[in-house]
Amino acid sequence: MSIKELQKNIVRLKENNDVTILAHYYQDIEIQEIADYLGDSLGLSQIANRKTKTKYIIFAGVLFMAETASILNQDKHILVPEKEACCPLANFLNPNIVKEFRRAYPELPVVTYVNTTAAVKAESDVCCTSSNSVYIVKRIKEEFNVNEVLFGPDNNLAEYAEEKSGVKIIKIPGDGHCYVHSHLTLDKVKFTHNAHPNSKVLVHPECIQEVRDYADFIGSTAGMYNYVKKNYKNYKDFIIGTEKGLLDRLAADFPNNKFYLPSQNLICKDMKKNKLQTIEKILKLLDKNKSKKLVEYEVKVPEEIAQRALNPINKMLQYSK
Ligand code: 13P
Ligand code: SF4
């Protein structure tokens, strides 16, 4: 079966079986094309919170995103094409580390990036994403009336949020990073920029400081997308300092512009574990009422953890309105 036929079949099965498909910008383009909603991590959690009416959600992203959707939708079934698709950055933090820092700094609020497990969120005061981290740390500092906040696990995002918000951040732990973004060096960005000197340089805040300092724009995946949408008539070329999936989306949506990846290593292996064929397999199980077999694909956060993790997620969503 060709990709186009597979996609057509997926769309038909999805519509007949009360399913919404959410996909992150880092998914393969053929998965992005069959999604009902495509977005960054904040946008997708807002959609999971307010817009999905179907009984089933297939979440094409990584596990923490599906867990967040499950926490926000306890009455729905959240299905993932690949349970092994996890975010390695999330593994830098566990509930014990958060508790240790809380003991050391009992008066300070804990801000955790959404790229964490549900168990870590359950120990947090508020969550944030790459698109709202600056605003969230300012708001929580005011709410707690303190001068510093605890923030984890991404060190680069922590430094970015501290720099832009003016709020002092204590990193929990000291070495959390995303292997995809933190390996992007300034030399690679400059090399690509020298080859395309008129291009605008867009990077994700998970990139290292010297790369961020060099960029024309720093933002989440949706932030970068919107930057291009606003500026594609003024500039022809863009260097995209994030996972390749976003570049594929931009190249498809803005065919008269040129997009360059500054490193061939900007591939998140976990995001790429999801396959169209598995999405079709899940939909076929639903279509044949084989709901027992769906267990293999369903993400369910234990109720006690989900209850506690809901507060910091809701606080983030309220703050991000
Ligand atoms: P966004 O918040 O930009 O979607 O990023 C999520 C992510 O995993 C970045 O690596
Ligand atoms: Fe995690 Fe990095 Fe992959 Fe994003 S790109 S999901 S932070 S490993």
Tab-separated table of C-alpha atoms and ligand atoms in Angstrom:
chain	number	residue	atom	x	y	z
A	1	MET	CA	0.000	0.000	0.000
A	2	SER	CA	1.345	3.465	-0.868
A	3	ILE	CA	1.704	6.196	1.773
A	4	LYS	CA	-1.207	8.075	0.213
A	5	GLU	CA	-3.478	5.000	0.379
A	6	LEU	CA	-2.430	4.334	3.948
A	7	GLN	CA	-3.186	7.939	4.900
A	8	LYS	CA	-6.602	7.754	3.195
A	9	ASN	CA	-7.418	4.565	5.083
A	10	ILE	CA	-6.350	6.148	8.383
A	11	VAL	CA	-8.545	9.201	7.812
A	12	ARG	CA	-11.546	6.984	6.988
A	13	LEU	CA	-11.030	4.710	10.013
A	14	LYS	CA	-10.458	7.666	12.325
A	15	GLU	CA	-13.699	9.329	11.272
A	16	ASN	CA	-15.720	6.132	11.759
A	17	ASN	CA	-14.309	5.350	15.203
A	18	ASP	CA	-14.581	8.499	17.323
A	19	VAL	CA	-10.865	9.284	17.224
A	20	THR	CA	-8.873	12.537	17.217
A	21	ILE	CA	-5.230	12.421	16.140
A	22	LEU	CA	-2.822	14.888	17.752
A	23	ALA	CA	0.712	15.186	16.391
A	24	HIS	CA	3.787	17.134	17.423
A	25	TYR	CA	5.797	19.095	14.835
A	26	TYR	CA	8.660	16.594	15.213
A	27	GLN	CA	6.641	13.745	13.725
A	28	ASP	CA	7.425	12.436	10.250
A	29	ILE	CA	5.648	14.595	7.683
A	30	GLU	CA	3.290	11.778	6.650
A	31	ILE	CA	2.021	11.584	10.245
A	32	GLN	CA	1.702	15.374	10.442
A	33	GLU	CA	-0.469	15.207	7.313
A	34	ILE	CA	-3.127	12.952	8.869
A	35	ALA	CA	-3.325	14.803	12.201
A	36	ASP	CA	-6.465	16.670	13.249
A	37	TYR	CA	-4.249	18.973	15.265
A	38	LEU	CA	-0.566	19.680	14.875
A	39	GLY	CA	1.273	21.754	17.450
A	40	ASP	CA	3.959	22.353	20.020
A	41	SER	CA	3.777	20.855	23.485
A	42	LEU	CA	1.772	23.750	24.946
A	43	GLY	CA	-0.647	23.920	21.994
A	44	LEU	CA	-1.277	20.180	22.097
A	45	SER	CA	-1.983	20.165	25.835
A	46	GLN	CA	-4.403	23.085	25.357
A	47	ILE	CA	-6.158	21.146	22.593
A	48	ALA	CA	-6.249	17.984	24.702
A	49	ASN	CA	-7.746	20.096	27.482
A	50	ARG	CA	-10.428	22.008	25.611
A	51	LYS	CA	-11.010	20.863	22.070
A	52	THR	CA	-11.095	17.092	21.796
A	53	LYS	CA	-14.587	15.683	22.042
A	54	THR	CA	-13.893	12.133	20.883
A	55	LYS	CA	-13.664	9.090	23.155
A	56	TYR	CA	-10.215	8.185	21.779
A	57	ILE	CA	-7.139	10.325	21.211
A	58	ILE	CA	-4.174	8.953	19.284
A	59	PHE	CA	-1.172	10.984	20.373
A	60	ALA	CA	1.789	10.972	17.997
A	61	GLY	CA	4.592	12.478	20.048
A	62	VAL	CA	6.540	11.172	23.034
A	63	LEU	CA	5.246	9.575	26.233
A	64	PHE	CA	5.180	12.662	28.487
A	65	MET	CA	2.847	14.392	26.002
A	66	ALA	CA	0.416	11.465	26.021
A	67	GLU	CA	0.608	11.292	29.828
A	68	THR	CA	-0.308	14.984	30.014
A	69	ALA	CA	-3.262	14.383	27.679
A	70	SER	CA	-4.327	11.451	29.873
A	71	ILE	CA	-4.104	13.519	33.073
A	72	LEU	CA	-6.276	16.203	31.460
A	73	ASN	CA	-8.741	13.671	30.058
A	74	GLN	CA	-9.296	10.958	32.653
A	75	ASP	CA	-12.517	9.948	30.883
A	76	LYS	CA	-10.878	9.378	27.501
A	77	HIS	CA	-8.610	6.696	26.073
A	78	ILE	CA	-5.195	8.039	25.103
A	79	LEU	CA	-3.439	5.768	22.633
A	80	VAL	CA	0.148	5.995	21.438
A	81	PRO	CA	1.673	4.276	18.417
A	82	GLU	CA	4.817	3.453	20.399
A	83	LYS	CA	5.072	3.337	24.192
A	84	GLU	CA	8.869	3.182	23.947
A	85	ALA	CA	8.911	6.695	22.426
A	86	CYS	CA	10.130	8.551	25.537
A	87	CYS	CA	11.964	11.841	25.968
A	88	PRO	CA	15.520	11.174	27.276
A	89	LEU	CA	15.578	14.686	28.756
A	90	ALA	CA	12.737	13.649	31.113
A	91	ASN	CA	14.997	10.946	32.619
A	92	PHE	CA	17.251	13.580	34.207
A	93	LEU	CA	14.638	14.240	36.883
A	94	ASN	CA	12.806	11.910	39.266
A	95	PRO	CA	10.520	12.575	42.270
A	96	ASN	CA	13.361	11.930	44.771
A	97	ILE	CA	15.562	14.627	43.256
A	98	VAL	CA	12.638	17.097	43.425
A	99	LYS	CA	11.995	16.154	47.072
A	100	GLU	CA	15.692	16.601	47.961
A	101	PHE	CA	15.711	20.113	46.486
A	102	ARG	CA	12.440	20.925	48.257
A	103	ARG	CA	14.028	19.899	51.565
A	104	ALA	CA	17.026	22.117	50.834
A	105	TYR	CA	14.895	25.085	49.710
A	106	PRO	CA	11.521	24.631	51.447
A	107	GLU	CA	10.230	28.124	50.628
A	108	LEU	CA	10.907	28.002	46.856
A	109	PRO	CA	8.394	26.925	44.205
A	110	VAL	CA	9.224	24.043	41.863
A	111	VAL	CA	8.740	24.711	38.149
A	112	THR	CA	9.069	21.672	35.913
A	113	TYR	CA	9.285	21.563	32.159
A	114	VAL	CA	6.481	19.452	30.676
A	115	ASN	CA	9.239	17.142	29.407
A	116	THR	CA	9.023	15.182	32.680
A	117	THR	CA	7.228	12.084	33.894
A	118	ALA	CA	3.791	12.400	35.498
A	119	ALA	CA	5.380	11.377	38.831
A	120	VAL	CA	7.705	14.409	38.671
A	121	LYS	CA	4.842	16.731	37.723
A	122	ALA	CA	2.998	15.430	40.789
A	123	GLU	CA	5.808	16.901	42.968
A	124	SER	CA	5.767	20.299	41.214
A	125	ASP	CA	4.026	23.612	41.834
A	126	VAL	CA	3.658	24.542	38.190
A	127	CYS	CA	4.672	23.155	34.791
A	128	CYS	CA	5.928	25.114	31.821
A	129	THR	CA	6.788	24.552	28.174
A	130	SER	CA	9.361	26.180	25.944
A	131	SER	CA	6.780	28.732	24.817
A	132	ASN	CA	5.722	30.002	28.253
A	133	SER	CA	8.723	29.349	30.562
A	134	VAL	CA	9.657	33.043	30.895
A	135	TYR	CA	6.140	34.096	31.813
A	136	ILE	CA	5.583	31.134	34.154
A	137	VAL	CA	8.719	31.730	36.240
A	138	LYS	CA	7.767	35.417	36.624
A	139	ARG	CA	4.214	34.547	37.703
A	140	ILE	CA	5.214	31.843	40.187
A	141	LYS	CA	7.903	34.063	41.709
A	142	GLU	CA	5.234	36.723	42.328
A	143	GLU	CA	2.733	34.189	43.657
A	144	PHE	CA	5.249	32.784	46.168
A	145	ASN	CA	6.778	36.191	46.836
A	146	VAL	CA	10.346	34.863	46.548
A	147	ASN	CA	13.483	35.868	44.637
A	148	GLU	CA	14.397	32.486	43.174
A	149	VAL	CA	12.681	29.398	41.799
A	150	LEU	CA	13.676	25.755	41.393
A	151	PHE	CA	13.544	24.703	37.731
A	152	GLY	CA	14.194	21.435	35.909
A	153	PRO	CA	15.257	19.414	34.129
A	154	ASP	CA	16.517	21.324	31.047
A	155	ASN	CA	19.541	23.478	31.856
A	156	ASN	CA	19.445	25.461	28.637
A	157	LEU	CA	15.782	26.326	29.005
A	158	ALA	CA	16.489	27.244	32.645
A	159	GLU	CA	19.258	29.650	31.586
A	160	TYR	CA	17.062	31.112	28.863
A	161	ALA	CA	14.127	31.614	31.277
A	162	GLU	CA	16.446	33.200	33.875
A	163	GLU	CA	17.993	35.552	31.332
A	164	LYS	CA	14.662	36.697	29.848
A	165	SER	CA	12.666	36.878	33.080
A	166	GLY	CA	15.298	38.263	35.438
A	167	VAL	CA	14.215	35.630	37.997
A	168	LYS	CA	17.091	33.701	39.568
A	169	ILE	CA	16.860	29.982	38.872
A	170	ILE	CA	18.293	27.030	40.762
A	171	LYS	CA	18.591	24.145	38.341
A	172	ILE	CA	17.285	20.759	39.352
A	173	PRO	CA	19.426	18.802	38.564
A	174	GLY	CA	22.548	20.610	37.313
A	175	ASP	CA	23.097	18.646	34.108
A	176	GLY	CA	19.725	18.083	32.376
A	177	HIS	CA	19.791	18.583	28.612
A	178	CYS	CA	18.237	17.419	25.351
A	179	TYR	CA	20.794	15.460	23.322
A	180	VAL	CA	19.232	16.672	20.058
A	181	HIS	CA	19.396	20.420	20.734
A	182	SER	CA	22.396	20.656	23.057
A	183	HIS	CA	24.636	19.034	20.428
A	184	LEU	CA	24.026	21.840	17.972
A	185	THR	CA	27.263	23.851	18.016
A	186	LEU	CA	27.799	27.478	17.098
A	187	ASP	CA	30.327	26.370	14.458
A	188	LYS	CA	27.640	24.362	12.668
A	189	VAL	CA	25.184	27.246	12.781
A	190	LYS	CA	27.822	29.693	11.506
A	191	PHE	CA	28.887	27.304	8.752
A	192	THR	CA	25.294	27.090	7.484
A	193	HIS	CA	24.835	30.826	7.908
A	194	ASN	CA	27.995	31.563	5.911
A	195	ALA	CA	26.623	29.406	3.101
A	196	HIS	CA	23.292	31.310	3.227
A	197	PRO	CA	24.229	34.726	4.600
A	198	ASN	CA	20.823	36.314	4.053
A	199	SER	CA	18.985	33.712	6.080
A	200	LYS	CA	17.308	34.334	9.434
A	201	VAL	CA	18.502	32.014	12.219
A	202	LEU	CA	15.729	30.487	14.364
A	203	VAL	CA	16.563	28.228	17.314
A	204	HIS	CA	14.819	26.397	20.129
A	205	PRO	CA	15.563	27.490	23.741
A	206	GLU	CA	16.906	23.977	24.473
A	207	CYS	CA	19.975	24.976	22.389
A	208	ILE	CA	23.175	26.035	24.170
A	209	GLN	CA	23.714	29.671	25.115
A	210	GLU	CA	26.179	30.641	22.383
A	211	VAL	CA	23.793	29.291	19.756
A	212	ARG	CA	20.887	31.181	21.328
A	213	ASP	CA	22.956	34.362	21.482
A	214	TYR	CA	23.725	34.104	17.778
A	215	ALA	CA	20.096	33.536	16.714
A	216	ASP	CA	17.673	36.114	15.297
A	217	PHE	CA	14.777	34.375	17.017
A	218	ILE	CA	14.454	31.926	19.936
A	219	GLY	CA	11.187	30.105	20.393
A	220	SER	CA	9.214	26.914	20.726
A	221	THR	CA	8.398	24.910	17.620
A	222	ALA	CA	5.097	26.784	17.223
A	223	GLY	CA	6.930	30.055	17.942
A	224	MET	CA	9.345	29.365	15.086
A	225	TYR	CA	6.497	28.360	12.789
A	226	ASN	CA	4.672	31.598	13.541
A	227	TYR	CA	7.847	33.627	13.036
A	228	VAL	CA	8.135	32.220	9.500
A	229	LYS	CA	4.409	32.747	8.862
A	230	LYS	CA	4.816	36.404	9.797
A	231	ASN	CA	8.064	36.962	7.880
A	232	TYR	CA	8.082	34.649	4.848
A	233	LYS	CA	7.409	37.528	2.454
A	234	ASN	CA	10.251	39.642	3.882
A	235	TYR	CA	12.928	36.931	4.021
A	236	LYS	CA	13.499	34.027	1.686
A	237	ASP	CA	15.845	31.815	3.681
A	238	PHE	CA	15.607	30.451	7.216
A	239	ILE	CA	17.974	28.287	9.264
A	240	ILE	CA	15.934	26.042	11.545
A	241	GLY	CA	17.733	25.134	14.779
A	242	THR	CA	15.444	22.414	15.990
A	243	GLU	CA	14.312	18.885	15.138
A	244	LYS	CA	13.943	18.215	11.399
A	245	GLY	CA	10.177	17.593	11.566
A	246	LEU	CA	9.524	21.321	11.885
A	247	LEU	CA	11.658	22.072	8.823
A	248	ASP	CA	9.659	19.497	6.823
A	249	ARG	CA	6.406	21.217	7.854
A	250	LEU	CA	7.745	24.667	6.953
A	251	ALA	CA	9.084	23.480	3.581
A	252	ALA	CA	5.636	22.045	2.755
A	253	ASP	CA	3.705	25.141	3.878
A	254	PHE	CA	6.020	27.798	2.445
A	255	PRO	CA	7.168	26.303	-0.884
A	256	ASN	CA	8.693	29.543	-2.188
A	257	ASN	CA	11.080	29.874	0.755
A	258	LYS	CA	14.194	27.888	1.575
A	259	PHE	CA	14.853	26.196	4.922
A	260	TYR	CA	18.195	24.838	6.086
A	261	LEU	CA	19.014	22.423	8.893
A	262	PRO	CA	22.328	23.442	10.528
A	263	SER	CA	23.141	19.834	11.520
A	264	GLN	CA	22.086	16.460	10.201
A	265	ASN	CA	21.896	15.281	13.844
A	266	LEU	CA	18.777	17.322	14.575
A	267	ILE	CA	16.684	14.167	14.647
A	268	CYS	CA	14.862	12.998	17.777
A	269	LYS	CA	15.039	9.209	17.553
A	270	ASP	CA	12.130	8.793	19.947
A	271	MET	CA	9.783	11.104	18.058
A	272	LYS	CA	10.602	9.131	14.928
A	273	LYS	CA	9.613	5.788	16.480
A	274	ASN	CA	5.949	6.450	15.654
A	275	LYS	CA	4.852	4.963	12.350
A	276	LEU	CA	1.799	5.447	10.129
A	277	GLN	CA	1.414	1.666	9.930
A	278	THR	CA	1.005	1.443	13.727
A	279	ILE	CA	-1.573	4.218	13.725
A	280	GLU	CA	-3.523	2.237	11.130
A	281	LYS	CA	-3.153	-0.924	13.253
A	282	ILE	CA	-4.654	0.845	16.297
A	283	LEU	CA	-7.539	2.155	14.200
A	284	LYS	CA	-8.217	-1.301	12.760
A	285	LEU	CA	-8.419	-2.739	16.301
A	286	LEU	CA	-10.933	-0.047	17.203
A	287	ASP	CA	-12.869	-0.671	14.006
A	288	LYS	CA	-13.165	-4.377	14.819
A	289	ASN	CA	-14.096	-3.679	18.445
A	290	LYS	CA	-10.980	-5.446	19.708
A	291	SER	CA	-10.662	-3.061	22.630
A	292	LYS	CA	-8.817	-5.594	24.833
A	293	LYS	CA	-5.900	-5.496	22.409
A	294	LEU	CA	-5.678	-1.722	22.787
A	295	VAL	CA	-4.032	-2.115	26.215
A	296	GLU	CA	-0.709	-2.391	24.420
A	297	TYR	CA	-1.181	1.163	23.114
A	298	GLU	CA	-3.086	2.869	25.923
A	299	VAL	CA	-1.392	5.356	28.275
A	300	LYS	CA	-3.019	5.611	31.675
A	301	VAL	CA	-1.436	7.516	34.540
A	302	PRO	CA	-2.242	5.954	37.966
A	303	GLU	CA	-5.094	7.949	39.490
A	304	GLU	CA	-3.249	9.114	42.615
A	305	ILE	CA	-0.376	10.537	40.534
A	306	ALA	CA	-2.751	11.956	37.922
A	307	GLN	CA	-4.710	13.829	40.608
A	308	ARG	CA	-1.574	15.484	41.980
A	309	ALA	CA	-0.045	16.151	38.554
A	310	LEU	CA	-3.238	17.845	37.387
A	311	ASN	CA	-2.697	20.896	39.639
A	312	PRO	CA	0.638	22.077	38.170
A	313	ILE	CA	-0.588	21.378	34.628
A	314	ASN	CA	-3.821	23.296	35.222
A	315	LYS	CA	-1.910	26.162	36.799
A	316	MET	CA	0.257	26.361	33.692
A	317	LEU	CA	-2.807	26.329	31.423
A	318	GLN	CA	-4.503	29.026	33.511
A	319	TYR	CA	-1.376	31.182	33.440
A	320	SER	CA	-1.058	30.667	29.669
A	321	LYS	CA	-4.566	31.861	28.756
B	1	13P	P1	8.012	22.431	22.016
B	1	13P	O1	7.521	22.885	23.325
B	1	13P	O2	8.617	23.532	21.220
B	1	13P	O3	6.950	21.695	21.290
B	1	13P	O4	9.220	21.449	22.245
B	1	13P	C1	9.067	20.186	22.781
B	1	13P	C2	10.311	19.465	22.730
B	1	13P	O5	10.362	18.309	23.041
B	1	13P	C3	11.501	20.180	22.334
B	1	13P	O6	12.535	19.305	22.118
B	2	SF4	FE1	12.997	15.159	24.304
B	2	SF4	FE2	14.851	16.446	22.931
B	2	SF4	FE3	13.296	14.661	21.708
B	2	SF4	FE4	12.317	17.016	22.514
B	2	SF4	S1	13.850	16.650	20.944
B	2	SF4	S2	11.355	15.018	22.780
B	2	SF4	S3	13.461	17.329	24.426
B	2	SF4	S4	14.791	14.263	23.325
